[in-house]
GROMACS .gro file of C-alpha atoms in nm:
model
  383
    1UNK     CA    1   0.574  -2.214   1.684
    2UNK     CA    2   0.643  -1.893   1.479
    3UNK     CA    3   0.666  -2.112   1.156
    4UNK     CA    4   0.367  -2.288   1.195
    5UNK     CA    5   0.171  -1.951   1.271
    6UNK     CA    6   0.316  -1.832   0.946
    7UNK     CA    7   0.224  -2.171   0.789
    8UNK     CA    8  -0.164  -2.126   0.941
    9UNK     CA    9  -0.185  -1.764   0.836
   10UNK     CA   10  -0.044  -1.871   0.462
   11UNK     CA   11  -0.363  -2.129   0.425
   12UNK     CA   12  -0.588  -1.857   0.501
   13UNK     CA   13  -0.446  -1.647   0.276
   14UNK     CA   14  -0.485  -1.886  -0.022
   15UNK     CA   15  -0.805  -1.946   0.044
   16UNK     CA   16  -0.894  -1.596   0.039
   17UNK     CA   17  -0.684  -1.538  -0.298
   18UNK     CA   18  -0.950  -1.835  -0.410
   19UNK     CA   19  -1.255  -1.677  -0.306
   20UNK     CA   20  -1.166  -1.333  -0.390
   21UNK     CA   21  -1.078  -1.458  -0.791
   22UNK     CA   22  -1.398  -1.640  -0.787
   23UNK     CA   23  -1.534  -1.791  -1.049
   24UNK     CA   24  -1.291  -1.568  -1.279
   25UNK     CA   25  -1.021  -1.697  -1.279
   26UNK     CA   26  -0.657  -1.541  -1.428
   27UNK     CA   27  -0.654  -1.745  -1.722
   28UNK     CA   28  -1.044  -1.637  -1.771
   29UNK     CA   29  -0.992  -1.272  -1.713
   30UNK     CA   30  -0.675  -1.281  -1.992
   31UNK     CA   31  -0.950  -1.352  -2.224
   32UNK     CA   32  -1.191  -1.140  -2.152
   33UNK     CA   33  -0.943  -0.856  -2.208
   34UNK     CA   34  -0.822  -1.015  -2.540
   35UNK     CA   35  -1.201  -1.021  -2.599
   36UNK     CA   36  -1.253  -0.661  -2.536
   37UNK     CA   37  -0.939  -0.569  -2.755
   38UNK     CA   38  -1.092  -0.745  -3.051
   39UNK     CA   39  -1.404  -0.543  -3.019
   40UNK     CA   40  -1.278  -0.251  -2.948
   41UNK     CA   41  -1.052  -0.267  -3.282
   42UNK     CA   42  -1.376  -0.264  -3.481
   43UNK     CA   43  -1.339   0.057  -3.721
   44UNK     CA   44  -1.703   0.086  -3.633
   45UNK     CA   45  -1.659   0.077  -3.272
   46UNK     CA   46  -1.585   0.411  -3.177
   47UNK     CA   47  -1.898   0.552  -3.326
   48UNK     CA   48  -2.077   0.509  -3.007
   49UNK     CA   49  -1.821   0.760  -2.811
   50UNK     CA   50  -2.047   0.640  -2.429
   51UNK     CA   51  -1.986   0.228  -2.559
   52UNK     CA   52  -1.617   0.278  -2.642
   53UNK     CA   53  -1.557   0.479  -2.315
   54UNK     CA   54  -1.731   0.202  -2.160
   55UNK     CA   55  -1.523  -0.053  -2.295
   56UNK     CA   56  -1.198   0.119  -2.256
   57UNK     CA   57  -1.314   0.131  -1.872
   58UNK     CA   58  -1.378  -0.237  -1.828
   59UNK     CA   59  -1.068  -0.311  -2.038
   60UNK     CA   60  -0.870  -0.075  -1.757
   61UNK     CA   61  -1.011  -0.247  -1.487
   62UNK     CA   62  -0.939  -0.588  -1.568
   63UNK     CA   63  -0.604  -0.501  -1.631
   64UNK     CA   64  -0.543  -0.394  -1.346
   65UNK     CA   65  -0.740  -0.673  -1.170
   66UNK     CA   66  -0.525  -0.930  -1.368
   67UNK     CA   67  -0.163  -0.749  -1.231
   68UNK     CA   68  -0.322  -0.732  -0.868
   69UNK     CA   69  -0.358  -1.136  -0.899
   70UNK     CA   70  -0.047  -1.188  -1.038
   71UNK     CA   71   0.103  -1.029  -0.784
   72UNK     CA   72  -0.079  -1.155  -0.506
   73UNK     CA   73   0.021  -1.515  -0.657
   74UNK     CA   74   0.400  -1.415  -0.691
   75UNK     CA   75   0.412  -1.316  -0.303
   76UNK     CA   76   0.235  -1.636  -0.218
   77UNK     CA   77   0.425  -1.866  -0.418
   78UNK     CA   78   0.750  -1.634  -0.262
   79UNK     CA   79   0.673  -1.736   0.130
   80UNK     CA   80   0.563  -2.117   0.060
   81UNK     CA   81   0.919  -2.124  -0.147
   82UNK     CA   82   1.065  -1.945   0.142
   83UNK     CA   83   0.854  -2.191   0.462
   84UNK     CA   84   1.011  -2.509   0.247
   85UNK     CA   85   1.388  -2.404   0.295
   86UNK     CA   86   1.280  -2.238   0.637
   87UNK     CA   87   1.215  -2.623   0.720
   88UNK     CA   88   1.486  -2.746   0.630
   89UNK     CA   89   1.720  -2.504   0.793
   90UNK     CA   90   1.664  -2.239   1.016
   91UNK     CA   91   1.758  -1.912   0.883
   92UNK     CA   92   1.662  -1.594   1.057
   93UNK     CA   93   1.694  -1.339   0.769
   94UNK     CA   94   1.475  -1.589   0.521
   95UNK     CA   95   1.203  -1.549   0.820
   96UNK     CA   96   1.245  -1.220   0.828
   97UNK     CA   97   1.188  -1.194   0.473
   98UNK     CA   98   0.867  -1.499   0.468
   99UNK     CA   99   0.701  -1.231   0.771
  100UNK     CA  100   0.748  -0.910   0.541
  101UNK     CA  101   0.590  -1.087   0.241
  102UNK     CA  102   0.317  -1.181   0.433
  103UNK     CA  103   0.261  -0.900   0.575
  104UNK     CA  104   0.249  -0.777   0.225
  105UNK     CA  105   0.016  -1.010   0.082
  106UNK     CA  106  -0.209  -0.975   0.380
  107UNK     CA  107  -0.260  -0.633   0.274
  108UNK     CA  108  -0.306  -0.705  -0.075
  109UNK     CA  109  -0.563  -0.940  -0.034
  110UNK     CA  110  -0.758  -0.677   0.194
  111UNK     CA  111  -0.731  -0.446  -0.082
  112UNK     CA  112  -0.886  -0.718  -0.315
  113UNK     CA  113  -1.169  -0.792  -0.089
  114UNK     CA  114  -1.273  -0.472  -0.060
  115UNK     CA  115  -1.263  -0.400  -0.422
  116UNK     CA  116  -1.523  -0.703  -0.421
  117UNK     CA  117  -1.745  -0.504  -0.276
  118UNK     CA  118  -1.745  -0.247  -0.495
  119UNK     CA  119  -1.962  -0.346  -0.828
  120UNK     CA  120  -2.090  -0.023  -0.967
  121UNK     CA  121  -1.956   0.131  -1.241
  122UNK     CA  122  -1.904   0.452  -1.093
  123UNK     CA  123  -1.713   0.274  -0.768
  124UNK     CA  124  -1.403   0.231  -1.018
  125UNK     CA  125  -1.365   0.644  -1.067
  126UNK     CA  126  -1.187   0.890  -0.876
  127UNK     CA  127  -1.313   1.126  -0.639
  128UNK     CA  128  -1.414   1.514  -0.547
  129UNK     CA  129  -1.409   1.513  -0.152
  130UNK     CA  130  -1.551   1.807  -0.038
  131UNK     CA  131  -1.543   1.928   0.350
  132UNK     CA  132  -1.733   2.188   0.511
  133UNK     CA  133  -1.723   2.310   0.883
  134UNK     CA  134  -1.990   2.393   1.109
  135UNK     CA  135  -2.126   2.738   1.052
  136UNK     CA  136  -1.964   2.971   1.268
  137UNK     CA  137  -1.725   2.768   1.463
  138UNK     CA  138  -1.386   2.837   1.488
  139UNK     CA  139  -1.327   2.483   1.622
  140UNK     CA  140  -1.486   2.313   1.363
  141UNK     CA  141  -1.265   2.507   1.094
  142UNK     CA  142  -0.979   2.394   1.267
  143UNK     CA  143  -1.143   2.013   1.248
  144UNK     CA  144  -1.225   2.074   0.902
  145UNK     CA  145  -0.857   2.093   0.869
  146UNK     CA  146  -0.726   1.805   1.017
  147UNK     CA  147  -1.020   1.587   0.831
  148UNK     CA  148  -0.834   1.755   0.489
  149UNK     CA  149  -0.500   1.609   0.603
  150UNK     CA  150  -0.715   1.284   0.722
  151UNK     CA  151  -0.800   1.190   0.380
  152UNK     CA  152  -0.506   1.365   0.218
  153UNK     CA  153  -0.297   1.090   0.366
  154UNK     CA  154  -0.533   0.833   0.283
  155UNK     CA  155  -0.483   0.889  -0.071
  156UNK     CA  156  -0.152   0.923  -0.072
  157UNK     CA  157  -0.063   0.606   0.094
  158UNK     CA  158  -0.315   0.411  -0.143
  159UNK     CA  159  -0.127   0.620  -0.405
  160UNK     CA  160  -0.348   0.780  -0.548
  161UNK     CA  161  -0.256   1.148  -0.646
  162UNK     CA  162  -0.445   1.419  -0.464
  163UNK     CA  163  -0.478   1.811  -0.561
  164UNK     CA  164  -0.665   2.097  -0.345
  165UNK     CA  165  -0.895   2.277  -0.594
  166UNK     CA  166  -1.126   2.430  -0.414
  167UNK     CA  167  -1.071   2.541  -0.021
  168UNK     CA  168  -1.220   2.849   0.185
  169UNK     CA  169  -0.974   2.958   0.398
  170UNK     CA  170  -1.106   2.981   0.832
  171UNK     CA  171  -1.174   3.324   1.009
  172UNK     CA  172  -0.845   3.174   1.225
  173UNK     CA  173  -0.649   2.919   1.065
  174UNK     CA  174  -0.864   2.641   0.948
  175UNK     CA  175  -1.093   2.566   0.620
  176UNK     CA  176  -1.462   2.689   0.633
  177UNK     CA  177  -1.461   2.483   0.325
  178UNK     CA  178  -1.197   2.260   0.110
  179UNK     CA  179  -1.228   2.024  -0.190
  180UNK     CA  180  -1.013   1.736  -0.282
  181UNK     CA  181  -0.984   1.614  -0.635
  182UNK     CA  182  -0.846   1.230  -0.586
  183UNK     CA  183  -0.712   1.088  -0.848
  184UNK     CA  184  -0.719   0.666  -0.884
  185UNK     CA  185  -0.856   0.347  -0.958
  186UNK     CA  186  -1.166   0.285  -0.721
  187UNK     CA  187  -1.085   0.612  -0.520
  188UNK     CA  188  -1.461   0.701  -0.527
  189UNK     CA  189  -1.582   0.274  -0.401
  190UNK     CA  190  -1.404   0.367  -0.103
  191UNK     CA  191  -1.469   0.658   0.029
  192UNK     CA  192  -1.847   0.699  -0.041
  193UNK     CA  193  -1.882   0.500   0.289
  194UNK     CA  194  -1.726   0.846   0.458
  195UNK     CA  195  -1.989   1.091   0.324
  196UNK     CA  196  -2.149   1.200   0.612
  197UNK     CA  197  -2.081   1.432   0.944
  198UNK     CA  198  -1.803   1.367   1.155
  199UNK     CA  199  -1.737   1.464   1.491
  200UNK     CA  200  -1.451   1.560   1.732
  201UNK     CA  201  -1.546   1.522   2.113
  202UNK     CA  202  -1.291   1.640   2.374
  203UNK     CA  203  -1.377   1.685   2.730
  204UNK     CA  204  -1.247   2.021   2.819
  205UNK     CA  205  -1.015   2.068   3.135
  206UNK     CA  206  -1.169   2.181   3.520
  207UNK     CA  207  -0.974   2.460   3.464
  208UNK     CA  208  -1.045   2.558   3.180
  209UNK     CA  209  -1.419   2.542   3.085
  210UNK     CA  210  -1.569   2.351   3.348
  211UNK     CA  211  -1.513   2.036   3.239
  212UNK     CA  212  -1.810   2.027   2.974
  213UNK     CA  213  -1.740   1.833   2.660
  214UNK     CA  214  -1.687   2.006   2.351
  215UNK     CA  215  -1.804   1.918   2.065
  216UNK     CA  216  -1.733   2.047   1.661
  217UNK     CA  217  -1.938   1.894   1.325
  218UNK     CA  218  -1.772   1.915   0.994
  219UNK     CA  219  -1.934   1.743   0.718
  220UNK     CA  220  -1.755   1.524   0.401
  221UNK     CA  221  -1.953   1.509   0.068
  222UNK     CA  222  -1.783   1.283  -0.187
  223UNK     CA  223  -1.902   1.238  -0.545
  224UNK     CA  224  -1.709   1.085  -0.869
  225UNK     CA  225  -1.512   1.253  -1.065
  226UNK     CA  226  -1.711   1.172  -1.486
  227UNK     CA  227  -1.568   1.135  -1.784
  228UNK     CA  228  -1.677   1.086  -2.112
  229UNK     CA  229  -1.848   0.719  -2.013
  230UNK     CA  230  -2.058   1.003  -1.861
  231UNK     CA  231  -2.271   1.229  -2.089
  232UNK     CA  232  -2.506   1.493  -1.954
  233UNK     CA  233  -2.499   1.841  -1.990
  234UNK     CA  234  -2.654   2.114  -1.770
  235UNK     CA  235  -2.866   2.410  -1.949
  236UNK     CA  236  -2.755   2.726  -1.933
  237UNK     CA  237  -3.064   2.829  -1.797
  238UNK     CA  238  -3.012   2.628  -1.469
  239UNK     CA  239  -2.676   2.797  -1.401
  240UNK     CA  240  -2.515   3.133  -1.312
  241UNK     CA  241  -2.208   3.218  -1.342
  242UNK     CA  242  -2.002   3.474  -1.151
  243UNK     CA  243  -1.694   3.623  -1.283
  244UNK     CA  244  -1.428   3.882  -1.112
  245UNK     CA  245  -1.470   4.236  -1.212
  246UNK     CA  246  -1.234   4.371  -1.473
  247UNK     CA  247  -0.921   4.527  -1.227
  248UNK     CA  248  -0.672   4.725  -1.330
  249UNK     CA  249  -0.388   4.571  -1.211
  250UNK     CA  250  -0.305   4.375  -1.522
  251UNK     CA  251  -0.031   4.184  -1.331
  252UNK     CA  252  -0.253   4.002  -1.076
  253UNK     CA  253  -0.550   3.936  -1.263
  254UNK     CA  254  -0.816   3.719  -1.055
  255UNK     CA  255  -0.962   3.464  -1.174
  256UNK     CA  256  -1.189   3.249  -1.008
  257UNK     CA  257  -1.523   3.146  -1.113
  258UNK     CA  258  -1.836   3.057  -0.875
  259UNK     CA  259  -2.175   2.901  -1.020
  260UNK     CA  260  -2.467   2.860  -0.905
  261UNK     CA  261  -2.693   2.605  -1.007
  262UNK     CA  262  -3.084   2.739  -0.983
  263UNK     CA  263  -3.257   2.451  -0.962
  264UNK     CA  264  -3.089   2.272  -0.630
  265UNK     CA  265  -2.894   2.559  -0.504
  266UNK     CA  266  -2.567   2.438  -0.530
  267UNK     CA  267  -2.250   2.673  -0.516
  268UNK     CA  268  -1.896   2.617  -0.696
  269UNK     CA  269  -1.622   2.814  -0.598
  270UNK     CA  270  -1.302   2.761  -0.751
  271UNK     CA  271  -0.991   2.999  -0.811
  272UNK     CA  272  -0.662   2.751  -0.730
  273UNK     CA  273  -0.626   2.674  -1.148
  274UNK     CA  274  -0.453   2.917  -1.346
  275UNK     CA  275  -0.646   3.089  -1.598
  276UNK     CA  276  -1.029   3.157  -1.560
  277UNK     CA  277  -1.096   2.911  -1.784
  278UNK     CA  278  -0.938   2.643  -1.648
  279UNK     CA  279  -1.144   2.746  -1.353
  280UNK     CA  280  -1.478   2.737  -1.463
  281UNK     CA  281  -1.438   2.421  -1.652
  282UNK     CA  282  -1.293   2.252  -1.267
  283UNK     CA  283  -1.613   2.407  -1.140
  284UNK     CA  284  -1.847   2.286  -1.392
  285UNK     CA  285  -1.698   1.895  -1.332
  286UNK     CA  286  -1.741   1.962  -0.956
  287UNK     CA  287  -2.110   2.062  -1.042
  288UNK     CA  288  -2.174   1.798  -1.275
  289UNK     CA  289  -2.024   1.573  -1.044
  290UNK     CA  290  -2.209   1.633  -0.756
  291UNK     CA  291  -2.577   1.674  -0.952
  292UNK     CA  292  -2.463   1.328  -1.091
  293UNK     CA  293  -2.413   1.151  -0.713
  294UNK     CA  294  -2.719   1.290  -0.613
  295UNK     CA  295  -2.975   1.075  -0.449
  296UNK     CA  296  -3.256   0.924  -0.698
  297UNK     CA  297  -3.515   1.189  -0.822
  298UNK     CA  298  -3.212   1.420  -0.827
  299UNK     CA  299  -3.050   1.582  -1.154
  300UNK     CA  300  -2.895   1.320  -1.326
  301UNK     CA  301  -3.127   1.044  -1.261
  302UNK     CA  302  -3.403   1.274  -1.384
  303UNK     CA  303  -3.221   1.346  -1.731
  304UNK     CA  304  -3.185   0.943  -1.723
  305UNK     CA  305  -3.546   0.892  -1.731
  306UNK     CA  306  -3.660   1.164  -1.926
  307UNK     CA  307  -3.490   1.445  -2.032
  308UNK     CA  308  -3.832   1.690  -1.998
  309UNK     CA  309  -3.887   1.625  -1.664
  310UNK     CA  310  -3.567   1.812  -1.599
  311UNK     CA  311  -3.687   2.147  -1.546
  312UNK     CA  312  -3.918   1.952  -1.260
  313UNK     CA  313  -3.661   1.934  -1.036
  314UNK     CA  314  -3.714   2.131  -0.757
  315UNK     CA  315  -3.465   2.176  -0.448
  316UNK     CA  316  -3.692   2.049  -0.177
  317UNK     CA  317  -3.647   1.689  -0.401
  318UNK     CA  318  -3.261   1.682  -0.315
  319UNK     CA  319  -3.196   1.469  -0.028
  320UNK     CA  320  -2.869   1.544   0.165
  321UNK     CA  321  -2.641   1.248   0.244
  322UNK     CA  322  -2.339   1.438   0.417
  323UNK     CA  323  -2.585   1.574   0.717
  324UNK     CA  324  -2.589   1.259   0.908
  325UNK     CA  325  -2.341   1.208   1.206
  326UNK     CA  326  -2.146   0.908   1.116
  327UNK     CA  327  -1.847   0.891   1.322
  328UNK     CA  328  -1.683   1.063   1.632
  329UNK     CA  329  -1.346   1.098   1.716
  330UNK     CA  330  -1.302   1.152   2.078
  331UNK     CA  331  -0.970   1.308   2.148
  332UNK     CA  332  -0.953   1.413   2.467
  333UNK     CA  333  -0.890   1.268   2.779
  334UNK     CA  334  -0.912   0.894   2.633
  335UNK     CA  335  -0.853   0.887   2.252
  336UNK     CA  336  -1.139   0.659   2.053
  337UNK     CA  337  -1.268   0.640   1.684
  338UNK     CA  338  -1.641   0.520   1.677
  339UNK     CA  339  -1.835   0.470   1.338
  340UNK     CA  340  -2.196   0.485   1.464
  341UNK     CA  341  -2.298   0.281   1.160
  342UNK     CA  342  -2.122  -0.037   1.196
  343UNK     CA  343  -1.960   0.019   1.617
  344UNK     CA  344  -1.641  -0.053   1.470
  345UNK     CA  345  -1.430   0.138   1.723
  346UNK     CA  346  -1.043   0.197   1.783
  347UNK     CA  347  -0.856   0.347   2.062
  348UNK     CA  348  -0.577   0.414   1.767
  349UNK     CA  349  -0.738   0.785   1.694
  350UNK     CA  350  -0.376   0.940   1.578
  351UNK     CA  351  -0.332   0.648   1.308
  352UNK     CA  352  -0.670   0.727   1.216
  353UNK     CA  353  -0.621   1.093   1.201
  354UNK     CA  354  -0.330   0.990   0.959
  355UNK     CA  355  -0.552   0.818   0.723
  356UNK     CA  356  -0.583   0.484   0.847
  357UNK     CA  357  -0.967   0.417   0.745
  358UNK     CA  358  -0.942   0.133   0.604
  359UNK     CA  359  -1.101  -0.043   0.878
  360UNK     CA  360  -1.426   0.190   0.888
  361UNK     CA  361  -1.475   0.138   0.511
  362UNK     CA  362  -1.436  -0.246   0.484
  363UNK     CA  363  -1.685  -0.289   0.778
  364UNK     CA  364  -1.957  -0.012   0.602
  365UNK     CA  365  -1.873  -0.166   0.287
  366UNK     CA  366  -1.966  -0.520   0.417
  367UNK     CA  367  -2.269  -0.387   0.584
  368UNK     CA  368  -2.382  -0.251   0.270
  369UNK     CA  369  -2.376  -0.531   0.037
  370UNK     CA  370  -2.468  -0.801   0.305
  371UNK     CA  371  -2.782  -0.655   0.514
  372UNK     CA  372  -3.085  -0.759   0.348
  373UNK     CA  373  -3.276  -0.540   0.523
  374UNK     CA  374  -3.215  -0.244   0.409
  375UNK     CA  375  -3.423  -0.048   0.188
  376UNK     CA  376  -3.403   0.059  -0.203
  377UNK     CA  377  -3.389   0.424  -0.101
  378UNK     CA  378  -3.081   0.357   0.096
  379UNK     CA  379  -2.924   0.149  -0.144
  380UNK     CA  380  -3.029   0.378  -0.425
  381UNK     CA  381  -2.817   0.685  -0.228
  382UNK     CA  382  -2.485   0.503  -0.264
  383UNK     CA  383  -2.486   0.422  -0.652
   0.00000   0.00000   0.00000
């Protein structure tokens, strides 16, 4: 019976791998690439720096598109080689190995259909995840914290690298604020479904607070990180920029760097790089990235359209995303994980608190691209 379930979950599987490689198919996508090579050998090419970028991009991303296949096909053709000797003869270690490749390829493929989901261009960049706790809440510092380690281990187990540039540290332990620069292939696709305010609930004891429920906000704002694909610059007029005073302790020289951009009121502290250069130029991508994600009629749209209607901007026209309760974690005295967009629940809140997502953003994911109901302003705030 164990065979034949492994037999039953294979066919699924392939017909999956089918659907996911659609009409582009491995032999199709090895010339498209060879396509793109040609082109982008052109000594004329790389006048258009935005067009190259571009290029380079796509050429990136079917690359690694074409070694996520391949793989995907080498597991598969690894358990039907294994199920073919397995019926021949039993063999408990070849099992063992046909259920660990499956499990394998089961995970692949979920990685592939989420990626399917994911069609703009920006979905393929990394990501600045920024946290912020409730406003005078000691709680919510401490549940700003353990949403940092949340999504810290969510990038590292999609392997993605993952650096803390920019973190305010709680009045008791905590973060009143924190910023994650992640680092890899479709790292942004993925986690703009958790921009929003999330919520721990725990049901304090008889004892010890009367048994009222407790609740703490902390809110996640997540924007790409640009590169040169991108090209916008901010004014100098719409920014200022604080520096350290001059100390005289040579030695231990600070040097962090906050702006302020005038026109939508948005702050960038940073001081974890080394020199104050290095600083302000982290804080000015963090700026630019998070002008660039805003909502349409914000910054970068704006310069899109027209770039004199820039100085129009004003901050009542920027629309907040990460204000919006999107999921609670109830800890305490049941455990459950409810996103309140798509009622996908789990009672599995530790895993989730140790980044297992994955489940939250294929669901909001799916949601997104398949309810035709939904409006062009909504749509419009997750590009």
């Amino acid at each position: 019976m164990e065979l034949l379930n492994i037999k039953r979950e294979v066919e699924r599987l392939s017909n999956i791998l089918i659907e996911v490689e659609g009409c582009l198919s491995l032999p199709e996508l090895s010339a498209r690439i060879e396509k793109l090579n040609q082109l982008i050998s052109q000594s004329t090419f790389c006048d258009n720096s935005v067009t190259f970028y571009q290029t380079l991009q796509e050429i990136d991303s079917l690359n690694g598109k074409k070694k996520q296949y391949q793989r995907s096909h080498f597991i598969l053709d690894e358990i039907e080689a294994a199920l073919e000797l397995l019926e021949l003869s039993a063999d408990e270690e070849l099992l063992q190995e046909a259920q660990t490749n499956l499990t394998q390829l089961q995970q692949e493929l979920e990685t592939l259909e989420i990626q399917q989901l994911l069609y703009n261009p920006c979905d393929q960049k990394g990501a600045f995840l920024a946290i912020t706790a409730e406003v005078g809440s000691i709680d919510a510092q401490d549940w700003a914290a353990m949403l940092l380690h949340l999504y810290h281990r969510w990038a590292v187990n999609h392997n993605h690298k993952v650096h803390l540039v920019q973190e305010s540290a709680g009045d008791l332990g905590g973060f009143k604020h924190a910023t994650l620069e992640i680092i890899g292939r479709y790292a942004y696709g993925w986690l703009k479904s958790e921009q929003g305010t999330h919520a721990r609930i725990e049901r304090i004891s008889p004892i010890h607070g009367n048994g009222k429920r407790h609740t703490c906000l902390a809110s996640v704002e997540i924007s790409p990180i640009l590169d040169e694909s991108v090209d916008f610059e901010i004014p100098e007029k719409h920014l200022e920029i604080t520096l350290p005073r001059h100390r005289r302790n040579v030695n231990r020289p600070e040097t962090w760097v906050r702006l302020f951009h005038i026109l939508t009121g948005i702050s960038v502290f940073c001081k974890e790089e080394r020199s104050q250069m290095q600083n302000k130029e982290k804080a000015l991508a963090i700026l630019k990235s998070k002008l660039f994600a805003m909502p349409t009629g914000g910054y970068a749209y704006t310069l899109a359209q027209n770039v004199q209607q820039v100085d129009e901007i004003q901050p009542r026209q920027i629309k907040s995303l990460s204000t919006k309760l999107i999921r609670e974690y109830i800890l305490h005295p049941f455990t459950k994980v409810k996103d309140l967009r798509t009622n996908v629940e789990t009672p599995a809140a530790t895993e989730v608190l140790n980044g297992k997502i994955d489940l939250f953003i294929k669901a909001y994911l799916q949601q997104l691209n398949h309810t035709t109901s939904v409006s062009k302003e909504v749509l419009d705030n997750f590009k």
